[in-house]
Coordinates of C-alpha atoms in Angstrom, one line a residue:
Chain A
X1 CA -13.0 24.9 -3.5
X2 CA -16.4 26.2 -2.1
X3 CA -19.8 24.6 -1.4
X4 CA -22.7 25.8 -3.5
X5 CA -24.8 28.0 -1.7
X6 CA -28.4 27.3 -0.9
X7 CA -29.0 30.9 -0.5
X8 CA -27.8 32.6 -3.7
X9 CA -27.4 36.5 -3.4
X10 CA -30.5 38.2 -4.2
X11 CA -31.3 39.5 -7.4
X12 CA -30.3 43.0 -8.1
X13 CA -33.5 44.6 -9.6
X14 CA -31.8 47.9 -10.5
X15 CA -29.5 46.3 -12.9
X16 CA -30.6 44.8 -16.1
X17 CA -28.4 41.8 -17.0
X18 CA -25.8 42.8 -19.5
X19 CA -26.6 41.2 -23.1
X20 CA -23.4 39.7 -24.3
X21 CA -24.8 37.8 -27.4
X22 CA -26.7 38.8 -30.5
X23 CA -29.5 36.8 -29.0
X24 CA -32.2 39.3 -29.5
X25 CA -31.1 41.6 -32.5
X26 CA -33.9 43.6 -34.1
X27 CA -34.1 46.2 -36.8
X28 CA -35.5 49.0 -34.5
X29 CA -32.0 49.3 -32.8
X30 CA -30.5 50.1 -36.2
X31 CA -33.3 52.2 -37.1
X32 CA -32.9 54.3 -34.1
X33 CA -29.1 54.5 -34.7
X34 CA -29.7 56.2 -38.0
X35 CA -32.2 58.3 -36.6
X36 CA -30.0 59.6 -33.7
X37 CA -27.1 59.8 -36.4
X38 CA -29.1 62.1 -38.8
X39 CA -30.5 64.2 -36.3
X40 CA -27.4 64.7 -34.3
X41 CA -25.5 65.4 -37.8
X42 CA -28.1 67.9 -38.8
X43 CA -28.3 69.5 -35.4
X44 CA -24.5 70.1 -35.6
X45 CA -24.4 70.8 -39.1
X46 CA -22.3 74.0 -38.4
X47 CA -19.6 72.3 -36.4
X48 CA -19.3 69.3 -38.9
X49 CA -19.4 71.9 -41.8
X50 CA -16.5 74.1 -40.4
X51 CA -14.7 71.2 -39.4
X52 CA -15.1 69.5 -42.8
X53 CA -13.9 72.3 -44.7
X54 CA -10.9 72.8 -42.3
X55 CA -10.1 69.1 -42.8
X56 CA -10.3 69.6 -46.6
X57 CA -8.0 72.4 -46.4
X58 CA -5.5 70.4 -44.1
X59 CA -6.0 67.3 -46.5
X60 CA -4.9 69.5 -49.3
X61 CA -2.0 71.0 -47.4
X62 CA -0.8 67.6 -46.5
X63 CA -0.8 66.2 -49.8
X64 CA 1.1 69.3 -51.0
X65 CA 3.5 68.7 -48.2
X66 CA 3.7 65.2 -48.9
X67 CA 4.8 66.0 -52.6
X68 CA 6.9 68.8 -51.6
X69 CA 8.6 66.2 -49.1
X70 CA 9.4 63.9 -52.0
X71 CA 10.3 66.7 -54.6
X72 CA 12.1 69.3 -52.8
X73 CA 15.2 66.7 -51.8
X74 CA 15.2 65.4 -55.5
X75 CA 15.0 69.0 -56.9
X76 CA 17.9 70.2 -54.5
X77 CA 20.2 67.0 -54.6
X78 CA 19.8 65.6 -58.2
X79 CA 18.3 68.6 -60.3
X80 CA 15.3 69.2 -62.5
X81 CA 16.5 67.1 -65.3
X82 CA 16.6 64.1 -63.0
X83 CA 13.1 64.8 -62.0
X84 CA 11.9 64.7 -65.3
X85 CA 13.7 61.7 -66.4
X86 CA 12.3 60.1 -63.2
X87 CA 8.8 60.9 -64.2
X88 CA 9.5 59.7 -67.7
X89 CA 10.6 56.2 -66.2
X90 CA 7.7 56.2 -64.2
X91 CA 5.4 56.4 -67.0
X92 CA 7.2 54.1 -69.0
X93 CA 7.1 51.6 -65.9
X94 CA 3.5 51.7 -65.8
X95 CA 3.3 50.9 -69.7
X96 CA 5.9 47.9 -69.4
X97 CA 5.5 46.5 -66.0
X98 CA 3.0 44.0 -65.3
X99 CA 2.1 41.3 -62.3
X100 CA 3.1 42.2 -58.8
X101 CA 5.6 45.0 -59.7
X102 CA 2.9 46.9 -61.1
X103 CA 0.5 46.4 -58.1
X104 CA 3.1 47.3 -55.7
X105 CA 4.1 50.4 -57.7
X106 CA 0.5 51.5 -57.7
X107 CA -0.1 50.9 -54.0
X108 CA 3.4 52.3 -53.1
X109 CA 2.2 55.5 -54.9
X110 CA -1.4 55.6 -53.8
X111 CA -1.0 54.9 -50.1
X112 CA 0.8 58.1 -49.1
X113 CA -1.7 60.0 -51.2
X114 CA -4.6 58.2 -49.3
X115 CA -3.2 58.9 -45.7
X116 CA -4.3 62.3 -45.2
X117 CA -7.9 61.1 -46.3
X118 CA -7.5 58.4 -43.6
X119 CA -6.9 60.7 -40.9
X120 CA -9.5 63.5 -42.2
X121 CA -12.0 60.8 -41.8
X122 CA -10.7 59.6 -38.4
X123 CA -11.2 63.3 -37.0
X124 CA -14.8 63.2 -38.0
X125 CA -15.1 60.0 -36.2
X126 CA -13.3 62.1 -33.2
X127 CA -16.2 64.6 -33.4
X128 CA -18.7 62.0 -33.7
X129 CA -17.4 60.2 -30.4
X130 CA -17.7 63.7 -28.3
X131 CA -21.2 64.3 -29.8
X132 CA -22.4 60.7 -28.9
X133 CA -20.8 60.7 -25.5
X134 CA -21.0 64.1 -24.3
X135 CA -23.9 65.7 -26.3
X136 CA -21.7 68.6 -28.0
X137 CA -18.6 69.1 -30.1
X138 CA -17.0 72.0 -31.8
X139 CA -15.2 72.3 -35.2
X140 CA -11.9 72.9 -33.8
X141 CA -12.0 69.6 -31.7
X142 CA -11.6 67.7 -35.0
X143 CA -8.0 69.0 -35.2
X144 CA -7.0 68.1 -31.7
X145 CA -7.7 64.4 -33.1
X146 CA -5.0 64.8 -35.9
X147 CA -2.4 65.1 -33.0
X148 CA -3.9 62.6 -30.6
X149 CA -4.7 59.7 -32.8
X150 CA -3.2 60.7 -36.2
X151 CA -0.9 57.8 -36.7
X152 CA -3.4 55.2 -35.5
X153 CA -5.9 56.6 -37.8
X154 CA -3.4 56.3 -40.7
X155 CA -2.7 52.7 -39.7
X156 CA -6.6 52.1 -39.4
X157 CA -7.0 53.3 -43.1
X158 CA -4.1 51.5 -44.4
X159 CA -5.6 48.1 -42.9
X160 CA -9.0 48.9 -44.4
X161 CA -7.1 49.6 -47.8
X162 CA -5.1 46.8 -47.8
X163 CA -7.3 44.1 -46.7
X164 CA -9.9 45.4 -49.0
X165 CA -7.0 45.1 -51.8
X166 CA -5.8 41.8 -51.0
X167 CA -8.0 39.4 -52.9
X168 CA -7.9 41.7 -56.0
X169 CA -4.2 41.5 -56.0
X170 CA -4.1 38.0 -55.7
X171 CA -6.6 37.7 -58.3
X172 CA -4.8 40.1 -60.7
X173 CA -1.4 37.9 -60.2
X174 CA -3.3 34.8 -60.9
X175 CA -4.4 36.0 -64.3
X176 CA -1.3 37.7 -65.1
X177 CA 1.2 35.0 -64.2
X178 CA 3.1 33.3 -66.1
X179 CA 1.3 34.8 -69.1
X180 CA -1.7 37.4 -69.3
X181 CA -4.9 35.5 -69.3
X182 CA -7.8 37.7 -68.9
X183 CA -11.2 36.4 -67.6
X184 CA -14.0 35.9 -69.8
X185 CA -17.0 37.7 -69.9
X186 CA -18.8 34.6 -68.3
X187 CA -16.2 34.5 -65.7
X188 CA -16.4 38.1 -65.1
X189 CA -20.2 37.8 -64.4
X190 CA -19.1 35.6 -61.1
X191 CA -16.0 37.7 -60.3
X192 CA -17.5 41.1 -60.2
X193 CA -20.2 40.5 -58.0
X194 CA -17.9 38.5 -55.8
X195 CA -15.7 41.5 -55.6
X196 CA -18.6 43.8 -54.7
X197 CA -19.5 41.3 -51.9
X198 CA -15.9 41.1 -50.5
X199 CA -15.6 44.8 -50.5
X200 CA -19.0 45.4 -48.7
X201 CA -18.4 42.5 -46.5
X202 CA -14.9 43.1 -45.4
X203 CA -15.5 47.1 -45.0
X204 CA -18.5 46.1 -43.0
X205 CA -16.5 43.8 -40.8
X206 CA -13.9 46.7 -40.4
X207 CA -16.4 49.4 -40.0
X208 CA -15.9 49.9 -36.3
X209 CA -12.1 50.2 -36.6
X210 CA -12.1 54.1 -36.4
X211 CA -14.5 54.3 -33.3
X212 CA -12.1 51.9 -31.8
X213 CA -9.2 53.7 -32.6
X214 CA -10.9 57.0 -31.2
X215 CA -11.4 54.9 -28.1
X216 CA -7.8 54.6 -27.5
X217 CA -7.0 51.4 -29.0
X218 CA -4.1 50.7 -31.8
X219 CA -4.9 50.4 -35.3
X220 CA -4.5 46.6 -35.3
X221 CA -6.3 46.1 -32.1
X222 CA -9.3 48.3 -33.3
X223 CA -9.5 46.3 -36.6
X224 CA -9.6 43.0 -34.1
X225 CA -12.2 44.4 -32.0
X226 CA -14.3 45.5 -35.0
X227 CA -14.1 41.9 -36.6
X228 CA -15.1 40.2 -33.3
X229 CA -18.0 42.7 -32.8
X230 CA -19.1 42.2 -36.3
X231 CA -19.1 38.4 -35.6
X232 CA -20.9 38.6 -32.5
X233 CA -23.7 41.1 -33.7
X234 CA -23.9 40.8 -37.1
X235 CA -27.3 42.0 -37.8
X236 CA -26.5 45.4 -36.0
X237 CA -22.9 45.8 -37.6
X238 CA -23.4 44.4 -41.1
X239 CA -27.0 45.4 -41.3
X240 CA -26.0 49.1 -40.5
X241 CA -23.1 48.7 -42.9
X242 CA -25.7 47.7 -45.7
X243 CA -27.7 50.6 -45.2
X244 CA -24.6 53.1 -45.2
X245 CA -23.7 51.4 -48.3
X246 CA -27.0 52.3 -49.9
X247 CA -26.8 55.6 -48.3
X248 CA -23.7 56.6 -49.8
X249 CA -24.3 54.9 -53.3
X250 CA -27.6 56.0 -54.3
X251 CA -26.7 59.9 -54.3
X252 CA -24.0 59.1 -56.5
X253 CA -25.9 56.5 -58.9
X254 CA -27.0 59.2 -61.4
X255 CA -23.3 60.6 -61.6
X256 CA -21.6 57.3 -62.1
X257 CA -24.2 55.1 -63.6
X258 CA -23.3 55.8 -67.3
X259 CA -19.6 55.0 -67.0
X260 CA -19.9 52.2 -64.1
X261 CA -23.1 50.3 -65.2
X262 CA -23.3 51.7 -68.9
X263 CA -27.1 52.4 -67.9
X264 CA -29.2 55.1 -69.7
X265 CA -28.9 58.4 -67.9
X266 CA -31.0 58.8 -65.0
X267 CA -31.3 62.8 -65.2
X268 CA -31.0 65.1 -68.1
X269 CA -27.3 66.0 -68.9
X270 CA -27.8 69.4 -68.1
X271 CA -28.7 69.0 -64.7
X272 CA -26.1 66.5 -64.2
X273 CA -23.4 68.8 -63.2
X274 CA -25.6 70.9 -60.5
X275 CA -26.7 67.6 -59.1
X276 CA -23.3 66.1 -58.9
X277 CA -22.1 69.1 -56.9
X278 CA -25.1 68.8 -54.6
X279 CA -24.9 65.1 -54.2
X280 CA -21.2 65.5 -53.2
X281 CA -21.9 68.4 -50.9
X282 CA -24.7 66.2 -49.4
X283 CA -22.4 63.3 -48.7
X284 CA -19.5 65.4 -47.3
X285 CA -21.7 67.5 -45.0
X286 CA -24.4 65.4 -44.0
X287 CA -24.1 61.8 -44.7
X288 CA -20.3 61.3 -43.5
X289 CA -20.9 63.1 -40.2
X290 CA -24.2 61.0 -39.7
X291 CA -22.6 57.7 -40.7
X292 CA -19.6 58.7 -38.1
X293 CA -22.3 59.0 -35.4
X294 CA -24.2 56.0 -36.4
X295 CA -21.2 53.5 -36.2
X296 CA -19.6 55.4 -33.1
X297 CA -23.0 54.7 -31.4
X298 CA -23.1 51.2 -32.5
X299 CA -19.7 50.7 -31.2
X300 CA -20.2 52.3 -28.1
X301 CA -23.5 50.4 -27.3
X302 CA -22.1 47.0 -28.4
X303 CA -18.6 47.5 -26.5
X304 CA -20.7 48.2 -23.5
X305 CA -22.7 44.8 -23.9
X306 CA -19.5 42.7 -24.3
X307 CA -17.9 44.7 -21.3
X308 CA -21.2 44.0 -19.5
X309 CA -21.7 47.7 -18.4
X310 CA -24.8 48.2 -20.4
X311 CA -27.3 48.7 -18.2
X312 CA -30.4 50.3 -19.8
X313 CA -33.0 48.8 -22.1
X314 CA -33.7 51.9 -24.0
X315 CA -32.1 50.2 -26.8
X316 CA -33.6 47.2 -28.1
X317 CA -30.8 45.2 -30.1
Chain B
X1 CA -25.2 63.8 -8.8
X2 CA -26.1 60.4 -10.1
X3 CA -28.6 58.8 -7.8
X4 CA -29.8 56.3 -10.5
X5 CA -26.2 54.9 -11.4
X6 CA -25.2 52.0 -9.5
X7 CA -22.2 52.6 -7.2
X8 CA -20.2 49.5 -7.7
X9 CA -17.7 48.5 -4.9
X10 CA -14.1 49.9 -5.1
X11 CA -10.8 49.4 -3.4
X12 CA -10.2 51.3 -0.6
X13 CA -6.9 52.3 -1.8
X14 CA -4.5 51.3 -4.5
X15 CA -0.6 51.0 -4.5
X16 CA 0.5 52.7 -7.6
X17 CA 4.1 51.6 -8.7
X18 CA 4.6 52.4 -12.3
X19 CA 6.3 55.8 -12.6
X20 CA 4.5 56.3 -16.2
X21 CA 1.1 56.2 -14.1
X22 CA 2.5 58.4 -11.3
X23 CA 3.5 61.0 -13.9
X24 CA 0.3 60.5 -15.7
X25 CA -1.5 61.4 -12.2
X26 CA 0.7 64.6 -11.7
X27 CA -0.9 66.5 -14.4
X28 CA -3.3 69.1 -13.1
X29 CA -6.4 68.1 -14.9
X30 CA -6.0 64.4 -14.9
X31 CA -5.3 64.9 -11.0
X32 CA -8.6 66.7 -10.7
X33 CA -10.8 64.3 -12.6
X34 CA -9.7 61.5 -10.1
X35 CA -9.1 62.9 -6.9
X36 CA -11.8 65.8 -7.0
X37 CA -14.8 63.7 -8.8
X38 CA -14.2 60.1 -9.8
X39 CA -13.0 58.8 -6.4
X40 CA -16.4 60.1 -4.9
X41 CA -19.0 58.9 -7.5
X42 CA -19.3 57.6 -11.3
X43 CA -19.5 60.5 -13.7
X44 CA -19.7 61.0 -17.4
X45 CA -17.5 63.2 -19.8
X46 CA -20.2 65.6 -20.2
X47 CA -20.7 66.0 -16.4
X48 CA -16.9 66.3 -15.9
X49 CA -16.6 68.9 -18.5
X50 CA -19.4 70.8 -17.1
X51 CA -18.0 70.4 -13.5
X52 CA -14.5 71.5 -14.7
X53 CA -15.7 74.0 -17.3
X54 CA -13.4 72.3 -19.7
X55 CA -14.1 71.0 -23.4
X56 CA -15.7 67.6 -23.5
X57 CA -13.0 66.8 -26.1
X58 CA -10.3 67.8 -23.7
X59 CA -11.7 65.8 -20.9
X60 CA -12.4 62.8 -23.0
X61 CA -8.7 62.7 -24.0
X62 CA -7.7 62.8 -20.2
X63 CA -10.2 60.2 -19.5
X64 CA -8.9 57.8 -21.9
X65 CA -5.6 58.1 -20.8
X66 CA -6.6 57.3 -17.3
X67 CA -8.6 54.3 -18.3
X68 CA -5.9 53.1 -20.3
X69 CA -3.5 53.4 -17.4
X70 CA -6.2 51.6 -15.2
X71 CA -6.8 54.3 -12.7
X72 CA -10.4 54.7 -13.7
X73 CA -12.7 52.1 -15.2
X74 CA -15.9 52.2 -17.2
X75 CA -18.8 51.1 -14.8
X76 CA -21.8 51.7 -16.5
X77 CA -23.1 52.7 -19.9
X78 CA -26.6 54.1 -20.5
X79 CA -28.7 55.6 -23.3
X80 CA -30.5 58.7 -22.9
X81 CA -34.1 59.1 -24.7
X82 CA -32.1 61.4 -27.0
X83 CA -29.8 58.7 -28.2
X84 CA -26.7 60.1 -26.2
X85 CA -24.5 56.9 -25.3
X86 CA -23.4 58.2 -21.5
X87 CA -20.5 56.1 -20.3
X88 CA -19.8 56.5 -16.5
X89 CA -16.5 56.3 -15.2
X90 CA -15.4 56.0 -11.8
X91 CA -11.7 55.5 -10.1
X92 CA -10.7 51.9 -9.3
X93 CA -9.9 53.0 -5.5
X94 CA -10.9 55.7 -3.3
X95 CA -7.3 56.6 -2.3
X96 CA -4.1 56.2 -4.4
X97 CA -0.8 55.4 -2.6
X98 CA 2.5 55.7 -4.3
X99 CA 5.3 53.3 -3.8
X100 CA 8.4 55.2 -2.3
X101 CA 10.9 54.2 -4.6
X102 CA 8.8 54.5 -7.5
X103 CA 7.6 57.7 -6.7
X104 CA 11.2 59.0 -6.6
X105 CA 12.1 57.5 -9.5
X106 CA 9.4 59.1 -11.5
X107 CA 11.4 62.0 -11.4
X108 CA 15.3 62.2 -12.8
X109 CA 17.5 64.5 -11.1
X110 CA 17.1 67.2 -13.8
X111 CA 13.3 67.1 -13.5
X112 CA 13.4 67.7 -9.9
X113 CA 15.9 70.8 -10.1
X114 CA 14.3 72.6 -12.8
X115 CA 10.9 71.4 -13.0
X116 CA 9.0 70.4 -9.7
X117 CA 11.5 70.3 -6.7
X118 CA 8.9 71.3 -4.2
X119 CA 6.5 68.2 -5.4
X120 CA 9.6 65.8 -5.3
X121 CA 10.7 67.2 -1.7
X122 CA 7.0 66.6 -0.6
X123 CA 7.0 63.0 -2.1
X124 CA 10.5 62.4 -0.6
X125 CA 9.2 63.1 3.0
X126 CA 7.4 59.7 2.6
X127 CA 11.0 58.3 2.8
X128 CA 10.6 59.5 6.7
X129 CA 7.1 58.0 7.0
X130 CA 5.3 61.3 6.3
X131 CA 2.6 60.5 3.7
X132 CA 1.1 63.8 2.9
X133 CA -2.7 63.0 1.9
X134 CA -4.1 64.0 -1.5
X135 CA -6.3 66.4 0.5
X136 CA -3.4 68.3 2.2
X137 CA -1.0 68.0 -0.8
X138 CA -2.1 71.2 -2.4
X139 CA -1.9 73.1 0.7
X140 CA 1.7 71.4 1.8
X141 CA 2.7 72.4 -1.8
X142 CA 1.9 75.9 -1.6
X143 CA 3.5 76.3 1.9
X144 CA 6.7 74.8 0.9
X145 CA 6.9 76.8 -2.4
X146 CA 6.5 79.9 -0.7
X147 CA 9.4 78.8 1.9
X148 CA 11.5 78.0 -0.9
X149 CA 10.7 81.0 -3.0
X150 CA 11.4 83.4 -0.2
X151 CA 14.6 81.5 0.8
X152 CA 15.8 82.0 -2.6
X153 CA 15.1 85.7 -2.6
X154 CA 16.9 86.3 0.6
X155 CA 20.0 84.5 -0.8
X156 CA 20.4 87.0 -3.5
X157 CA 20.9 89.5 -0.9
X158 CA 24.2 88.1 0.1
X159 CA 25.1 85.6 -2.6
X160 CA 25.9 88.0 -5.2
X161 CA 28.1 86.8 -8.1
X162 CA 29.5 90.1 -8.4
X163 CA 30.9 89.7 -4.7
X164 CA 34.0 88.3 -5.4
X165 CA 35.5 87.9 -1.8
X166 CA 32.5 86.0 -0.9
X167 CA 32.4 83.7 -3.8
X168 CA 36.2 83.0 -3.2
X169 CA 35.5 81.4 0.3
X170 CA 35.9 77.6 0.6
X171 CA 32.5 76.0 0.1
X172 CA 32.2 74.9 3.3
X173 CA 32.7 78.3 4.7
X174 CA 30.5 80.0 2.3
X175 CA 28.0 77.6 3.1
X176 CA 28.2 78.2 7.0
X177 CA 28.2 82.0 6.1
X178 CA 25.2 81.8 4.0
X179 CA 23.3 79.6 6.5
X180 CA 23.8 81.8 9.5
X181 CA 23.0 85.0 7.2
X182 CA 19.7 83.4 5.8
X183 CA 18.8 82.2 9.2
X184 CA 19.0 85.8 10.6
X185 CA 17.4 87.6 7.5
X186 CA 14.5 85.0 7.3
X187 CA 14.1 85.6 11.3
X188 CA 13.3 89.2 10.4
X189 CA 10.6 88.5 7.8
X190 CA 7.3 88.3 9.6
X191 CA 5.6 86.6 6.5
X192 CA 8.2 83.8 6.1
X193 CA 7.7 83.2 10.2
X194 CA 4.0 82.8 9.7
X195 CA 4.4 80.5 6.8
X196 CA 7.1 78.4 8.5
X197 CA 4.8 77.9 11.5
X198 CA 2.0 76.8 9.2
X199 CA 4.5 74.4 7.8
X200 CA 5.8 73.2 10.8
X201 CA 1.9 72.7 12.4
X202 CA 1.3 70.5 9.3
X203 CA 4.5 68.3 9.8
X204 CA 3.8 68.3 13.4
X205 CA -0.1 67.0 12.6
X206 CA 1.7 64.0 10.8
X207 CA 4.3 63.2 13.0
X208 CA 1.6 63.0 15.7
X209 CA -0.2 60.6 13.5
X210 CA 2.8 58.5 13.3
X211 CA 3.2 58.4 17.0
X212 CA -0.5 57.7 17.6
X213 CA -0.2 54.7 15.1
X214 CA 3.0 53.4 16.8
X215 CA 1.0 53.4 20.3

């Protein structure tokens, strides 16, 4: 125990007190995040472009490897007739299975296929981290993240996927057990917006998982930290995530609006094909790198504030 | 290099006892990051990569490993006008001392025999009170390596597998013959004598230091 001092330590004027709360969040911080994100993404377009091409190639190869990893042992041990029978059984299974079994079957088949995409996205976040922290990156450095953080990135993607789908699985079970009882149109009017809100909110809360994994955390710890940061700084994290959702959705609306929303065509049908290609290329080569830079930057600034190492007031959040 | 970055107080020395962390520090790049740069002042990944002429990604990878091991810490985060978020890292202590038993257990016998016998021998000197400092370590390593290399070359002269008469001697006799013969051959080698003299000077320096500390 010590006596309170009448002579407190002099204030250190060089060091601005670290902000550890979301007391003064302002939109200008988010706007700067996006300005910096898009500026760096465009300046490093070549590096990101080459990396993205390589990553797409590796993802295709990994998918082929996964398929071969499953098919070749079956072919050599059980033969082609068994394989054909297996495909037929799975196809029949999809038609006859309902409830939890069907959901599990779909997730079991989909997760390994999504795996390479999760790691590929993580590699882009690795490049973004190099860029945000050291103002430089190279296309080949994307591939080094496959080896360094590949498994954790896979785990991070799986966490996103499973948490996003969890309520949908529960809802599906609720309407399918004990008897198939689909929701009415009125119920769907409530359910669908709720699902959209859930998907946006959960992925927003988990949006800093990948930057956390790149920072050296395990997938679970990174997800936990992302949720904590989103709770402490909701305007910065969820605000940025809403903008990202809009940025990703808007270019795709003319392509998917007829199927998804049953709207009238926004652009003429003969322009739809070139527009779709252009939208996807923009998404892959500009928006995804920019978004990864934005989220990495937000993660680095917010963790510095939490750890009380952020000392410069250039950022206004 | 970074006059604007505040220099937080750091410990004078840290005793490292975890063999995994010791192994981590034995890596060349990580050793340079800690002992050449971050013990002196806080630096960013970019500054380190520029100074070491290595890719930022490579340096970042090593920095993260050192940070997770608790050898270095994040001391400051600053944002540049261009929006780059600079993280300044610094070693947690000015000097790192390794616990003797832990130092030796960082090597298993096979590793010592095949990989880094010289480094293990230098660390083993700690058991005799001779703690080679980080600044002398590379020099000492170089000297001892040269001595061992030359001794191995000289041994090949007489210790030939095809010399069945020599190989059939009892081990203790063979050792005595080898020892005397190598002593003679090495005494004729001027370069070896010079290296040995440098090595003796280095050891003498540490022995004198021990004596003065005892006084």
